[in-house]
Each structure stands twice: as C-alpha cells, then as structure tokens.
C-alpha positions as a printed Julia matrix, in Angstrom:
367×3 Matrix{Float64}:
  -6.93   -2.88    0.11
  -9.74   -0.23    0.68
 -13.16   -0.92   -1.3
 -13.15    2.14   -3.06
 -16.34    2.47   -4.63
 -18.11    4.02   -1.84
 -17.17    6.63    0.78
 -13.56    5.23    1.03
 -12.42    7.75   -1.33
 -14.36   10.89   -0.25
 -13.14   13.45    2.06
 -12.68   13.45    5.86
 -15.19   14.11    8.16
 -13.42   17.78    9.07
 -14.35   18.94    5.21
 -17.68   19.01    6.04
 -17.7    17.11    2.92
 -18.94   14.26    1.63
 -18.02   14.49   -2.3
 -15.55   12.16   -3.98
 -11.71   12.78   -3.97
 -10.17   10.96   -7.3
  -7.11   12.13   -6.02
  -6.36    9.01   -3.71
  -8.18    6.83   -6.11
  -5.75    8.17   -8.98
  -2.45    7.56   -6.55
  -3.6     4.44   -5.82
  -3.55    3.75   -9.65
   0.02    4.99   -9.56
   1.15    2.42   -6.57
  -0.11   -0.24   -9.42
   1.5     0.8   -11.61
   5.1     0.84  -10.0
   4.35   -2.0    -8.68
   3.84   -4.01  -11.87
   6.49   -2.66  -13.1
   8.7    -3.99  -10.27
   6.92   -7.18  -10.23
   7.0    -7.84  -14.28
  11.06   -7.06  -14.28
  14.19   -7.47  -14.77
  15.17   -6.25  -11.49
  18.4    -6.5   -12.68
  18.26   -3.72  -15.06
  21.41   -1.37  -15.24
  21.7     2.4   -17.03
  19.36    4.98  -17.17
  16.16    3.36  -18.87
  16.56    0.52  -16.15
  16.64    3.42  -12.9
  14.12    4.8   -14.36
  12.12    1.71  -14.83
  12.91    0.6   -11.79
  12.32    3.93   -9.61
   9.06    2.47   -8.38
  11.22   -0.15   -6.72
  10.71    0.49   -2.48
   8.26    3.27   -3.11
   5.27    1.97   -5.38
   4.1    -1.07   -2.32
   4.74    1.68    0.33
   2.23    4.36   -1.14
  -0.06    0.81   -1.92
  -0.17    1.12    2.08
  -0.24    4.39    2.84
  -3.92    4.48    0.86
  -4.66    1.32    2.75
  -4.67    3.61    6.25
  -6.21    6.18    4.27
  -8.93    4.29    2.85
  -9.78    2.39    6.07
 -10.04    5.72    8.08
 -12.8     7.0     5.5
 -14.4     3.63    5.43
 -14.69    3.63    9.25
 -15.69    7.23    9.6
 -19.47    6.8    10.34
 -18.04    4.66   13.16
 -15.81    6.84   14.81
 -18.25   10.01   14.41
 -21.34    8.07   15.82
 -19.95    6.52   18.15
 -21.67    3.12   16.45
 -20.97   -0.12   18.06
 -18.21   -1.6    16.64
 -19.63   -5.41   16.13
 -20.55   -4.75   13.09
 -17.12   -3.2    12.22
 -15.29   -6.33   13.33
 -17.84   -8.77   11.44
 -16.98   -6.92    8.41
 -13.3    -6.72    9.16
 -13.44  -10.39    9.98
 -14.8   -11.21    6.72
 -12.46   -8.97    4.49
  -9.01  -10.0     6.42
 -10.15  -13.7     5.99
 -10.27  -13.36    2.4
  -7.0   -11.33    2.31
  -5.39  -14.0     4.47
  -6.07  -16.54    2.57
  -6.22  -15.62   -0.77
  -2.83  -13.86   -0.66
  -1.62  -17.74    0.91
  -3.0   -19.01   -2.02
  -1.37  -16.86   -4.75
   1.74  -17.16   -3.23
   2.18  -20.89   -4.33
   1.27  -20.1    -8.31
   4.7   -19.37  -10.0
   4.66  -15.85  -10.69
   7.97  -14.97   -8.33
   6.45  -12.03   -6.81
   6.18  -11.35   -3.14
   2.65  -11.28   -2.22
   1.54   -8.13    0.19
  -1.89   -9.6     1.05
  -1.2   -11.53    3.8
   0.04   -8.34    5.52
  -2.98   -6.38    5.02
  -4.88   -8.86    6.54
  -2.95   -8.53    9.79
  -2.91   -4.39    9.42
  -6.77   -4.09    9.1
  -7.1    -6.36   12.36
  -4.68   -4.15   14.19
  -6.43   -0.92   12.31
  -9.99   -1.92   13.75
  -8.35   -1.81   17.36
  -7.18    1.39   16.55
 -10.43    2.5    15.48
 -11.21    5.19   17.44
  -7.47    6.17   18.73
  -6.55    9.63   18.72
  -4.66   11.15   16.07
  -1.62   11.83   18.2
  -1.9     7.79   19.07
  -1.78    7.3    15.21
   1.28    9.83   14.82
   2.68    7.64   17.67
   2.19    4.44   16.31
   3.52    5.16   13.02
   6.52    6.52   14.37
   7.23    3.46   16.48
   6.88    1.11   12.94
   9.42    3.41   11.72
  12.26    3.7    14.11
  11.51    0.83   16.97
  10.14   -1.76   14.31
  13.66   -1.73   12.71
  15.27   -2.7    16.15
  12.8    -5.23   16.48
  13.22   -6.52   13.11
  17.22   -6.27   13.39
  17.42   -8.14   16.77
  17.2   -11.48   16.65
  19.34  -11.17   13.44
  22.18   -9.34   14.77
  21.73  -11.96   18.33
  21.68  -15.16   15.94
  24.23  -13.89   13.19
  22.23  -15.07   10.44
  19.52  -12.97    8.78
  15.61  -14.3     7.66
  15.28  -16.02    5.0
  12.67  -13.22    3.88
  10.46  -16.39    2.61
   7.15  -15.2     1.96
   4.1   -17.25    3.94
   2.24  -19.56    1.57
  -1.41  -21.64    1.71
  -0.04  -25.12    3.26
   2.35  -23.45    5.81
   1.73  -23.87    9.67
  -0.6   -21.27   11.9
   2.59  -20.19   13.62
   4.77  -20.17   10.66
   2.38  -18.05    8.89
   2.19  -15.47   11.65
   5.85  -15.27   12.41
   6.3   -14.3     8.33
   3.5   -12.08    8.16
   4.95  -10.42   11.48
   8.74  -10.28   11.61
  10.61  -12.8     9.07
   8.74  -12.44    5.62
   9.12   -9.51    3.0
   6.51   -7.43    4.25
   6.95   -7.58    8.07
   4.01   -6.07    9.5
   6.41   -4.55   12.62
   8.05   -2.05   10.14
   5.14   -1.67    7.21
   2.42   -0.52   10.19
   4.24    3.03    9.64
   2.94    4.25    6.38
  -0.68    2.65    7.78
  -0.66    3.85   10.69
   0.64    7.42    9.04
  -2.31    6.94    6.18
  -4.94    6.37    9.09
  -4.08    9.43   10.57
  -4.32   11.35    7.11
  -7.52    9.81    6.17
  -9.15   12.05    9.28
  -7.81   15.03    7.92
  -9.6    17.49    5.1
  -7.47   16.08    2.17
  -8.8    19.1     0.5
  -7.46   21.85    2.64
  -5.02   23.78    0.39
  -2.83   24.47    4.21
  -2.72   21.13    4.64
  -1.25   19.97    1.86
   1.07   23.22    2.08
   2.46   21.85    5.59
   2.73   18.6     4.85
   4.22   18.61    1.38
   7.41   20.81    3.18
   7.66   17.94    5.7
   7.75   15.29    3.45
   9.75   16.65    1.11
  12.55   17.58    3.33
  12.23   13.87    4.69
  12.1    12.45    1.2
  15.48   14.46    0.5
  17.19   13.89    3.9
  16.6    10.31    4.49
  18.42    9.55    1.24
  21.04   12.15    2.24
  21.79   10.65    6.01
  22.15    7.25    4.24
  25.07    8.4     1.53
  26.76   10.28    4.26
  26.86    7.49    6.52
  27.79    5.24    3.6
  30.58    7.8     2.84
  31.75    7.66    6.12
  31.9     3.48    6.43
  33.57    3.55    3.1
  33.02   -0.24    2.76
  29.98   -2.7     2.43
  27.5    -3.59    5.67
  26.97   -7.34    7.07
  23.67   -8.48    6.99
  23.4    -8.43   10.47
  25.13   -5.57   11.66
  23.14   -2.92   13.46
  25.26   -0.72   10.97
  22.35   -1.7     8.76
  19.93    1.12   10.41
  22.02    4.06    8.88
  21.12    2.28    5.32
  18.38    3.3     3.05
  18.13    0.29    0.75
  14.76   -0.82   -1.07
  12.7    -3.18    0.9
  15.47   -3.62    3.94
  13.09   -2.34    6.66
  15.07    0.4     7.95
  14.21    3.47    9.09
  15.89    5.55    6.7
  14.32    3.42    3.86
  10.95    3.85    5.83
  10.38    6.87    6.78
  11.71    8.38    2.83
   9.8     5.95    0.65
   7.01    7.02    2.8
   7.21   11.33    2.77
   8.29    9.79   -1.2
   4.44    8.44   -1.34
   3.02   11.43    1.0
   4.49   13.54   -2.19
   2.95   11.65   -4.85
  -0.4    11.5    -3.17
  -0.22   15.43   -2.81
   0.69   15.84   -6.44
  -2.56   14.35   -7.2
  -4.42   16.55   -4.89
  -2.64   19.28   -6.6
  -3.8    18.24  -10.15
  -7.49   17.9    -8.61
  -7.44   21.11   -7.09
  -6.25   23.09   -9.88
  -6.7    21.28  -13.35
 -10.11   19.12  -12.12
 -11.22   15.81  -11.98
 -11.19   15.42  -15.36
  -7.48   14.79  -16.09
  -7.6    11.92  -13.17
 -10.95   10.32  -14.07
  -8.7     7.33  -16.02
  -6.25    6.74  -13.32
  -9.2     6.81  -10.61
 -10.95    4.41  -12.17
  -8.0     1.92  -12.54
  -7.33    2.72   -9.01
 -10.65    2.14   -8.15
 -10.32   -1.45   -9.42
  -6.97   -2.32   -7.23
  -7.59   -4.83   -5.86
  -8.75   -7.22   -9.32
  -5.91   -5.71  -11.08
  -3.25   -6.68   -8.19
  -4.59  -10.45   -8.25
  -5.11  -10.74  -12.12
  -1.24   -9.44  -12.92
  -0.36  -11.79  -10.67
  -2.33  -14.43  -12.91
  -0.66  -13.07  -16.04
   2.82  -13.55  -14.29
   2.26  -16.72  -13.57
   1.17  -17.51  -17.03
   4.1   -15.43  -18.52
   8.02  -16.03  -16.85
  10.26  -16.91  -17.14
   9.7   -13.67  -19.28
  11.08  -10.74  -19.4
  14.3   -11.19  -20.13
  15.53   -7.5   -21.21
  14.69   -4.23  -20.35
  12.85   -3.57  -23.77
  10.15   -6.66  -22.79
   9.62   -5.82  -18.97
   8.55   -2.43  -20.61
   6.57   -3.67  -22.88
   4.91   -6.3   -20.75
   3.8    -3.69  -18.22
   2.66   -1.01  -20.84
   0.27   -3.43  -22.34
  -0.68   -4.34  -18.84
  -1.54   -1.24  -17.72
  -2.88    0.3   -21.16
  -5.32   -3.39  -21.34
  -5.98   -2.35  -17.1
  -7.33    1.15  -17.54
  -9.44    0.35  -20.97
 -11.05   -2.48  -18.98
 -11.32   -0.37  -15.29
 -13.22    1.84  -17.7
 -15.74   -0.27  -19.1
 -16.44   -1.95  -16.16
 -17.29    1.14  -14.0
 -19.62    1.62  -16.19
 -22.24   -0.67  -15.21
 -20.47   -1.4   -11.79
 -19.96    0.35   -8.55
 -17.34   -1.77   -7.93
 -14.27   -4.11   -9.02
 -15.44   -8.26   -8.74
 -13.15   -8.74   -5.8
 -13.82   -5.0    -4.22
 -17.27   -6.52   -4.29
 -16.13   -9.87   -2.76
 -14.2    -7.97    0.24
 -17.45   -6.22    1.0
 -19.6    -9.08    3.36
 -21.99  -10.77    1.54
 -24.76   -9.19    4.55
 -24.07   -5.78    3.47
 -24.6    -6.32   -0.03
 -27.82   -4.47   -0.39
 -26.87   -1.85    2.15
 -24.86    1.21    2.48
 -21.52    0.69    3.81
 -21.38    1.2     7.83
C-alpha cells in the first residue's frame, strides 16, 4: 500500500504537474470498499441483492493493486527523473516491506477468516524497486507475462502432481521457505499472477493521469477487455458443456474469481483500469469536490484495511444473512469515512501510512 499523503497521489512527471489527483485516492477508497464487503460476507449469497453485493468479489483486491503500481511509480518519481542513487530507495523499501511482511503474518493468525494481501505487497514492492527505473515497454512486458505465463506457472506443478494447492495463506510462525513458496506460487495471492495489475499500475503511474487522450485510449482498451475476457470464458464454457478438474489446463479458458487465470486476470484488471478512469472522469468534469470524502478514506487505506480486519475478528461468526453482511459493511464504511475525515484534519497522514514511512525520513520530504 502506497503512503498517500504526499506526492503518491499527484500526477506523473509528463503533466508537468505537480498538483494532487483525488482521483486515485478516491478509487482506492472504492477497492476498500469491495473489499470489505467481500471480506464481511456471506459469500454464499444467492439472487440479485447477493450479485450485487458480491460484484466486488475478484475485482475490488485487483484495483487494491493496480493503485499499489500506481502509487509506487509517483512515490519513486524524484528517483527515476534525477537519476538519485537508489540506497536510499531500498532503505526505505526495506523498512516498509518489513512491516508489510510481517504484520500481514501476524494478522493472518487472529480469527477474522479473511485472506490477508499484505504479505504479497511486501514481495511486489521488492521486485518494484528492481524495476525502478525499467522502461515502460519493460513494464508493459512484465505485466503481460503475470498475466498469461504466470498462469502456466501457477497451473504446472498442479496439473504434473494431480492435486491442486491448498491456497493456505502464509501466517507469523510458518517457516522462511514456507512463507515464500505461499507468498509466491501456492497461497491466495500468488505473487507470479498478481505482479500483472502492478506491474500494469507502475507503468500508468508514469503517465499524465490527467490527459483527457489518455484516458480516451485506454478506457476503449479496457473496456473491450473487460467485455471480452468474460465473453471468451462463457463461450469456451459453452463449448465444454460440463464442469473443469482442478487441475486441468482446461482451467486457463476459465474466468472464475480469484483462480489466477488469465481470463480472470487480465478482465478484473481493464474492470479496475475502468473504475479508476471513472474517477478521473468525475475529477475532470464535476471537480474535486464530489471525491474529497472518498479521497480521504482512500487516503487512510492502509489503517482501515488492518482495523476491519480487527473488527472481523472481534465480530464472526457473524454475518449470517445477506441483510447483516450489508449492514455490517455500511456501518463500516459510513464509521471509516466520518473518522478518515476528522483525522485528516490535523494529520497528513493515516497512523500506519505514517508507520510505513521510515522513522529517518520523518522530518523530511519524501525522496
């Protein structure tokens, strides 16, 4: 998670602009907000009210990431444009994927059922600082290989072994090597198929986010993913006409929720590319204004991820219907913003945005 209080949420360095852009801030309110809704529940939710309450489901933690590459590409921009040692860089990224790492470990083990994504991020912003100062058309590259070769990768030693991973999430207590193997291929969040939409959100956070062409261009390219991914999937589907093993390599022409494929992949991600543009949209046209509240929840992520995770833990087994998941999450969210909003207003940042930033850099800008 980006600490968003500073430049992370300003434009590129080809705006020529420096000024704040509450879009991302605002869509990374959004990717909370599906995602509590997910995590609070049921999952098992059938009918309308439960597909729509459940439509976040696959897309909310992949837009979560996508502002993650985003949000490290504006935090590292003074690097790449002055050519700055990158020492410093790694110190700081040493400091903030240690606390990821770990804490994420931790929170796994309280008894909130949810599938902590921390962990992963860890591992992405080590990879991200070696990607630093790659190319955009190494980015593009790299994102496309998370999409379509990370699958195979993931898929392998399932299909050789005929049984599939557990998907057990890593936890504080588990072995070095158990730990990495989860983070990397077996767990929920494998990092060989989630570096796409990172990768992807590195290479927008160089862009102008402002640029009315831009977003032109890229909304018509996401959108006919986001439409055709989903399409490929029912038509292959059609053409099975019967259910997939679960390790099959038939499993790469499916688009389910969370199952690492590339159809699943690359549409929840154009999916978030859309969502983030909408917000641009509403920025560019309508103001600030009207995204000020979301911004500032988004600004807080991070604190907000970890305390509904608290909450959880305190609440389940609830819910048990549809009606309390709902209800759960509104006052979550409502309780969220109202505090996000009185806190920014003595505080640049969130308590744990604070805590990711090292303790040495406290009293100075952001490098």
């Amino acid at each position: 998670m980006a600490d968003t209080a500073d430049p992370l949420t300003r434009t590129g360095a080809s705006s020529g602009s420096r000024r704040r852009v509450l879009a991302v801030d605002a869509a990374r309110a959004l990717a909370i907000v599906g995602m509590v809704s997910v995590n609070v529940g049921p999952t098992d939710a059938t009918g309308l009210g439960g597909y729509l309450y459940l439509l976040p489901h696959g897309r909310a933690s992949v837009l979560f990431v996508l502002l993650a590459g985003i949000g490290f590409s504006l935090m590292t921009r003074r690097v790449r444009e002055a050519a700055a040692p990158r020492g410093p860089l790694w110190a700081a990224l040493g400091w903030r994927c240690a606390l990821l790492l770990v804490g994420g470990l931790a929170l796994q083990r309280l008894g909130h059922e949810v599938n902590v994504i921390l962990a992963v991020y860890a591992l992405l912003f080590v990879l991200a600082g070696a990607l630093v100062r790659a190319r955009g058309g190494v980015l593009l590259l790299v994102a496309a290989l998370g999409a379509l070769a990370g699958p195979v990768l993931w898929l392998a030693p399932q299909v050789s072994a005929g049984t599939p991973f557990d998907g057990r999430p890593p936890q504080l207590g588990d072995g070095p090597v158990e730990v990495l193997t989860a983070v990397v291929l077996t767990g929920p969040y494998p990092l060989v198929t989630w570096l796409a939409p990172f990768a992807l959100g590195m290479w927008l956070g160089r862009r102008d986010l402002t640029s009315p062409v831009l977003q032109r261009r890229t909304a018509v390219v996401a959108a006919v993913l986001g439409l055709g991914c989903p399409l490929v999937a029912r038509v292959a589907a059609w053409g099975r006409g019967g259910p997939v093993g679960d390790t099959s390599w038939e499993l790469l022409l499916t688009d389910a929720p969370h199952g690492q494929m590339p159809l699943w992949i690359v549409g929840a991600t154009a999916v978030s590319v859309l969502v983030l543009l909408g917000c641009l949209t509403v920025e560019r046209r309508l103001g600030s204004r009207l995204l000020r509240p979301l911004a500032l929840l988004g600004q807080l992520s991070l604190s907000f991820y970890v305390l509904h995770l608290l909450v959880l833990a305190w609440l389940r087994p609830l819910p048990h219907t549809l009606g309390q998941g709902v209800l759960i999450s509104t006052v979550m969210v409502l309780l969220a913003a109202v505090g996000a909003t009185l806190w920014r207003r003595s505080h640049r940042r969130g308590p744990l945005e604070l805590a990711l930033r090292a303790p040495w850099t406290w009293r100075t800008r952001p490098a």
